[in-house]
Coordinates of C-alpha atoms in Angstrom, one line a residue:
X1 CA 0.0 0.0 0.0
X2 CA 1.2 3.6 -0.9
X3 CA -0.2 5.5 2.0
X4 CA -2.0 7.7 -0.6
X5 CA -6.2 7.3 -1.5
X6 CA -7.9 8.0 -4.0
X7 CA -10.5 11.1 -3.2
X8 CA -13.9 9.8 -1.9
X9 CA -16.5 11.8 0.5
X10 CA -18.3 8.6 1.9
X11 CA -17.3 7.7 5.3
X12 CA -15.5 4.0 5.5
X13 CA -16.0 1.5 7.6
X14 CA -13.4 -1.2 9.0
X15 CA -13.5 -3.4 11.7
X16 CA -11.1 -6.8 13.4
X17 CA -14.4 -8.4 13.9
X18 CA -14.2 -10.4 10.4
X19 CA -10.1 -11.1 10.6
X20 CA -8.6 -14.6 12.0
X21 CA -7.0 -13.7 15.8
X22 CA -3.7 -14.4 14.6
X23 CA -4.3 -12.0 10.9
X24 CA -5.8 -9.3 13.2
X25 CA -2.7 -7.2 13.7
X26 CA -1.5 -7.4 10.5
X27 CA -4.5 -6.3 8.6
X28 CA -4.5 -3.4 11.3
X29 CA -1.7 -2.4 10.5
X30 CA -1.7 -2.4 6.5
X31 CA -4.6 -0.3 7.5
X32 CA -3.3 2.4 9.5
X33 CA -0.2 2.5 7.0
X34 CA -2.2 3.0 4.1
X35 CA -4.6 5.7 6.1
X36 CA -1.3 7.7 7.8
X37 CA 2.4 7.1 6.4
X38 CA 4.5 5.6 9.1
X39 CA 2.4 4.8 11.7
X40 CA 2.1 1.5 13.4
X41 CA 0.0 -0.3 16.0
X42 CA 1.2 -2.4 19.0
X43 CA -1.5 -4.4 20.7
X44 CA -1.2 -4.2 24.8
X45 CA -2.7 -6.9 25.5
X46 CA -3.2 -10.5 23.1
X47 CA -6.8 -9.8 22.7
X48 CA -6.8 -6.9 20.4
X49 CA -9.3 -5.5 18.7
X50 CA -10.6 -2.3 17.3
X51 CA -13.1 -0.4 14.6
X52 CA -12.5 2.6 12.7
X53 CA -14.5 4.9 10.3
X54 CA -12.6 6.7 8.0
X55 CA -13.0 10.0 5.8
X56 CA -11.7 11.7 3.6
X57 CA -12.4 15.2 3.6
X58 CA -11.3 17.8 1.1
X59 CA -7.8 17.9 2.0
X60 CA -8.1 16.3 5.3
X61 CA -8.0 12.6 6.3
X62 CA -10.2 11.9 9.5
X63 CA -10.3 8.9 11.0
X64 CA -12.7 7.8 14.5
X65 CA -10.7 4.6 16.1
X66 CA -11.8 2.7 18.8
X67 CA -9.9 -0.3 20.4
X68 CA -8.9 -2.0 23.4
X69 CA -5.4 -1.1 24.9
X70 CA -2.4 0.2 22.6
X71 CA 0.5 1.9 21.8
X72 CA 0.6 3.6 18.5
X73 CA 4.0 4.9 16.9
X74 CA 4.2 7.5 14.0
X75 CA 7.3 7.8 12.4
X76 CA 8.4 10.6 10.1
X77 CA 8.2 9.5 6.6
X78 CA 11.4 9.0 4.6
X79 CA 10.0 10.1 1.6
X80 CA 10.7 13.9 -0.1
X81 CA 7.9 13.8 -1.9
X82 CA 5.5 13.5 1.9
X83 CA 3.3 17.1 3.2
X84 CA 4.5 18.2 6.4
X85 CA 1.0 17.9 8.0
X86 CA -0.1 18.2 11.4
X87 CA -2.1 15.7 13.4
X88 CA -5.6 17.2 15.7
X89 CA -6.0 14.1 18.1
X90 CA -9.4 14.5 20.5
X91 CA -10.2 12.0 22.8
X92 CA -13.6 10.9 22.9
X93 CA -13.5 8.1 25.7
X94 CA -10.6 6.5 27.8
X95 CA -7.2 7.8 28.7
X96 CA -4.4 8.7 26.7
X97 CA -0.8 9.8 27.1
X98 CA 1.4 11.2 24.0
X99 CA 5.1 11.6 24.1
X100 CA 6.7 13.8 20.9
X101 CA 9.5 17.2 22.0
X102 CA 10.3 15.1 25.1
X103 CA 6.8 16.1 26.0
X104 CA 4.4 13.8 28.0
X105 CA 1.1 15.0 27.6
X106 CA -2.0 12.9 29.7
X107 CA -5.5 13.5 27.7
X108 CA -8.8 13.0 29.6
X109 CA -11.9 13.0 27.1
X110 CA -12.4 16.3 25.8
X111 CA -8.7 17.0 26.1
X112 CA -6.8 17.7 22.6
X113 CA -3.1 17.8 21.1
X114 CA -1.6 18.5 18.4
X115 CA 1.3 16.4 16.8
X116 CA 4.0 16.8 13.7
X117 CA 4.1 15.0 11.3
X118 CA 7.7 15.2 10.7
X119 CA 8.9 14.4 13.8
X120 CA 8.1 10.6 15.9
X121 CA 5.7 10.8 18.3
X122 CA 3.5 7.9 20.2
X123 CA 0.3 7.4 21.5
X124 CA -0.3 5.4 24.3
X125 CA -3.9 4.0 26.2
X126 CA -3.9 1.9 29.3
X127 CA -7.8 0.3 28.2
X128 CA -10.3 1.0 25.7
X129 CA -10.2 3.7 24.0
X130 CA -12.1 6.1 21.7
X131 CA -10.1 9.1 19.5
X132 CA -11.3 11.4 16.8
X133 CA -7.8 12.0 14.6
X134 CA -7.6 14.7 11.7
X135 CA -4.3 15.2 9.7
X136 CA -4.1 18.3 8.1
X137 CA -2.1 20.7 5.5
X138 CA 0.4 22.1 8.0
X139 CA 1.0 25.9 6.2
X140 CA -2.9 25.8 5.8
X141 CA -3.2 25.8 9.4
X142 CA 0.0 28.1 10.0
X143 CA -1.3 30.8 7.2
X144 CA -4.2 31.1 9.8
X145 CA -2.3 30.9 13.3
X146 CA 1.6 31.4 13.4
X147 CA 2.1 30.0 17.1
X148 CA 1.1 26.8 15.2
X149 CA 4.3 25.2 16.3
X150 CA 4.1 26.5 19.9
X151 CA 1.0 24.1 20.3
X152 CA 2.6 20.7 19.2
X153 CA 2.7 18.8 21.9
X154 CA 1.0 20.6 24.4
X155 CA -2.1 19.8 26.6
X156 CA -5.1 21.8 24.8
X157 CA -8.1 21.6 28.0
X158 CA -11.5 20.7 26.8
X159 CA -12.8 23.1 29.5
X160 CA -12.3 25.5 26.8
X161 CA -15.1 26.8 25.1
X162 CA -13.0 26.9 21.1
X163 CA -11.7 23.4 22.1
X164 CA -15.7 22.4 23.4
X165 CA -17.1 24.0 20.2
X166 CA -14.1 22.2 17.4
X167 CA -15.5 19.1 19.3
X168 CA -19.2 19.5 18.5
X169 CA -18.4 20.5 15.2
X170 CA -16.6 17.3 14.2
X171 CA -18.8 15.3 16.3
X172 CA -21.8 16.8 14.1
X173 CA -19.8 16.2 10.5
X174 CA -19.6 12.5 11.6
X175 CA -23.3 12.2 12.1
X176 CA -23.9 14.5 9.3
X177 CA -21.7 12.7 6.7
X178 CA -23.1 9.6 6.1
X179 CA -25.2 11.9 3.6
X180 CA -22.9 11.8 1.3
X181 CA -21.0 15.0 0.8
X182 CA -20.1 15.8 -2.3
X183 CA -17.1 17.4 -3.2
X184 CA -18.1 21.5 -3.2
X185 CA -19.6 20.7 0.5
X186 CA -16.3 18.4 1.6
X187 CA -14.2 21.2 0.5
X188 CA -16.2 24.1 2.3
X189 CA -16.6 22.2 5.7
X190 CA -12.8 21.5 5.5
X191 CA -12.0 25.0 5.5
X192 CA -14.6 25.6 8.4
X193 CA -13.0 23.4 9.9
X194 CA -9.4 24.5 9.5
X195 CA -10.8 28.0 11.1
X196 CA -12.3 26.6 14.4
X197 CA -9.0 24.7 14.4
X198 CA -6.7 27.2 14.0
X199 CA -8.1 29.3 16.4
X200 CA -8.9 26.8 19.3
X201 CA -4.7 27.0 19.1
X202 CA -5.3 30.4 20.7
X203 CA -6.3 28.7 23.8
X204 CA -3.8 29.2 27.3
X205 CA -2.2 25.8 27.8
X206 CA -2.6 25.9 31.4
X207 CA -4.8 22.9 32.9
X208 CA -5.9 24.6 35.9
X209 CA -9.2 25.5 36.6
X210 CA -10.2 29.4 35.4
X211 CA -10.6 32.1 37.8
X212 CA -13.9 32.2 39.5
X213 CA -14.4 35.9 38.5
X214 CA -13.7 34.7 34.8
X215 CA -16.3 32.0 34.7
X216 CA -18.9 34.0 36.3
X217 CA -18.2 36.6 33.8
X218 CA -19.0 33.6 31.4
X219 CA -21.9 32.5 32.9
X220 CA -23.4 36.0 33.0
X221 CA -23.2 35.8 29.3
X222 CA -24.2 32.7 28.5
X223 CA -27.0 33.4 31.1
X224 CA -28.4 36.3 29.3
X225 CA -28.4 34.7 25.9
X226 CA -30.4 31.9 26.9
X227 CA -32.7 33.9 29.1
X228 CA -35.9 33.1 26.8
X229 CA -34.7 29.1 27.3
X230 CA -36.6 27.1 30.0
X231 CA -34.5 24.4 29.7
X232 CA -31.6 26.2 30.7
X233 CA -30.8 25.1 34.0
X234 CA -28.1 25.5 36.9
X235 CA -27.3 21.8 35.5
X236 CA -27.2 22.7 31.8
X237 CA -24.8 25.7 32.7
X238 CA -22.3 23.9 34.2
X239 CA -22.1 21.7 31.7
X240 CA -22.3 24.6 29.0
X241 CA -19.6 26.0 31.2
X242 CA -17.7 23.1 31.0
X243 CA -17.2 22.7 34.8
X244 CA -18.7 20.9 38.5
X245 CA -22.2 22.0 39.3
X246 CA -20.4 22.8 43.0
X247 CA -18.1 24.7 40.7
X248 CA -20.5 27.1 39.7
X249 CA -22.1 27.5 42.9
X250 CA -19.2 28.0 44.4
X251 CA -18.6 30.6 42.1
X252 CA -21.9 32.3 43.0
X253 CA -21.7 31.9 46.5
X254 CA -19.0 34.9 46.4
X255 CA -21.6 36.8 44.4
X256 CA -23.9 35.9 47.2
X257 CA -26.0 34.3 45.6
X258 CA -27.1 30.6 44.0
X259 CA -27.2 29.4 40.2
X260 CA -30.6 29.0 40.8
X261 CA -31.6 32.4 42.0
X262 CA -29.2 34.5 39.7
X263 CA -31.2 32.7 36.7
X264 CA -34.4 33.6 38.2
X265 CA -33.5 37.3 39.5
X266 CA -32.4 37.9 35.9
X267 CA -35.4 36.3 34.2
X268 CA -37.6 38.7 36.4
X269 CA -35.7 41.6 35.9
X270 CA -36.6 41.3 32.1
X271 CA -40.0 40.6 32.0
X272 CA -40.2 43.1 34.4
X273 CA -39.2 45.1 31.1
X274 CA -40.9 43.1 28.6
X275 CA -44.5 44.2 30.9
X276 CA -43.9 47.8 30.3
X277 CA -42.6 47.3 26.6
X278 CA -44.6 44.9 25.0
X279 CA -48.1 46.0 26.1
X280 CA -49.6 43.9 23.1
X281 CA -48.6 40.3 25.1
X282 CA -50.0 38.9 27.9
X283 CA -48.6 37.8 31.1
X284 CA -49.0 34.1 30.4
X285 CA -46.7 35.4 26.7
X286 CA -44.6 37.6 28.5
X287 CA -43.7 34.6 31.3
X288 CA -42.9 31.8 28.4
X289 CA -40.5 34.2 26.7
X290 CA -38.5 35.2 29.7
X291 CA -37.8 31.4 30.4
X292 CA -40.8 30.1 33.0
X293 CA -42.8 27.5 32.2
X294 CA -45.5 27.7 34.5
X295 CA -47.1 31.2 34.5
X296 CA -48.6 31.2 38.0
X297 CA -44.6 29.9 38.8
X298 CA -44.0 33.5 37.4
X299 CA -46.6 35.3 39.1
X300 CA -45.7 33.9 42.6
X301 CA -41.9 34.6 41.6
X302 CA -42.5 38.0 40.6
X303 CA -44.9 39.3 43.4
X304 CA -42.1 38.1 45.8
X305 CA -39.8 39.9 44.3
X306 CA -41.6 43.2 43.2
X307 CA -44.3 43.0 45.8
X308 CA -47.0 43.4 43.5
X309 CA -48.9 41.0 40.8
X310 CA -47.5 41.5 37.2
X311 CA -51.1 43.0 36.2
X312 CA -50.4 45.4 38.8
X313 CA -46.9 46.3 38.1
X314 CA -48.1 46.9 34.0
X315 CA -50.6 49.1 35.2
X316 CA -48.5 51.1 37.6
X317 CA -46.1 51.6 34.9

């Protein structure tokens, strides 16, 4: 196999399930030769086995492996003719470690790093393990960010919103391209995705947690965006956040206050508006758009808070 493809936007399927036990590695790793130059798979444990969907899109090659226990080495290719490319690894399930600089880098899921091509790096998983894996045009990505090489090999955090939302993105191109892309669309979504890439490198490196004033000036925003969203929850925050439930409340215990009762204090405060604004709507209209499902939830809420009825307060004002 020459480690090249021929172009295709239809999402391939492979799998050990078919192969003899003792035929598995091998057809793995004509596999993974052919999809990546240089790269080769060493099994942890005598049961391997593994499943991968691959696709080719536009200029990128993506692939979605899934196996028990490994330890994967890429080495640079010896061939002149070979793109310097960069490697986007994002772990979906398990754990991970990658060595490459005299770098160790542990991934959790969510977690991202960025590898050369050019230069030998390994991949290592103590159990099963899931990993999204997109090489790229290196210059395509440096034309966009030039502390491109600052990243390789360092721990990008999925706490990070760019990191959270280049995750959701591939996630929904992997659902989405079983339609059948063709080659105008690949090309388009590659260059998306080349963008959300490039600047998710833009991201600090540092693993720690963010400062609590920094997340609560995130969750004010997020907050006020979704005010009009019942379904947005202390919960749904967090996780929207990308941190602990006690996290946030923490966070909004220095505020002195509760997830809970900033939501609501803010949802009052505009319908409070919306009464005074948009005459031509009800109360039961005005409740549903400021995020309460339950309009005599509202009216109880808002009386507590304004001391009068929300009929009364309209006509006051």
């Amino acid at each position: 196999m020459d480690g090249r493809r021929e172009t295709t936007t239809m999402i391939e399927q492979f799998s050990t399930n078919r192969v003899c036990a003792d035929e598995r590695l091998t057809y793995w790793n004509e596999l993974m030769a052919e999809t990546y130059s240089g790269l080769v798979v060493d099994p942890r444990h005598p049961q391997f086995r593994a499943q991968m969907s691959r696709w080719y899109l536009g200029d990128l090659t993506m692939i979605c492996p899934k196996s028990s226990a490994v330890s994967v080495l890429r080495k640079p290719s010896r061939s002149r003719l070979s793109e310097d490319m960069v490697i986007l690894h994002i772990v979906q399930s398990g754990l991970c470690s990658l060595r490459q600089r005299n770098a160790l880098v542990t991934l959790k899921p969510g977690d991202m790093v960025v590898c050369s091509s050019v230069e030998e790096y390994c991949l290592e998983t103590d159990g099963d393990h899931q990993v999204l894996v997109v090489e790229l045009p290196r210059q395509a990505i440096a034309d966009r960010n030039p502390h491109l090489d600052d990243r390789i090999a360092t721990l990008i955090s999925g706490e990070h919103a760019a990191t959270r939302l280049l995750y959701s993105y591939l996630l929904s191109l992997w659902r989405e391209g079983a339609a059948n892309f063709d080659e105008a669309m690949a090309d388009a979504y590659a260059r998306i995705l080349k963008e959300m890439f490039a600047r998710s490198l833009d991201v600090s490196s540092e693993t720690g947690t963010m400062s609590r004033s920094a997340l609560v000036k995130r969750m004010q925003g997020i907050v006020e965006a979704r005010l009009d969203d019942c379904a947005l929850t202390p919960a749904s925050l967090a996780s929207e956040l990308g941190v602990s439930l006690r996290t946030l409340q923490n966070a909004t215990a220095e505020m002195g206050t509760t997830p809970t009762a900033y939501i609501t204090d803010r949802r009052l405060t505009m319908s409070s508006q919306r009464l005074v604004i948009d005459q031509h709507l009800s109360v039961t209209q005005i409740a549903y758009a400021c995020g309460f499902s339950d309009s005599a939830y509202f009216s109880r809420r808002f009386h507590a808070r304004f001391g009068v009825s929300p009929k009364q307060y309209r006509a006051r004002h």
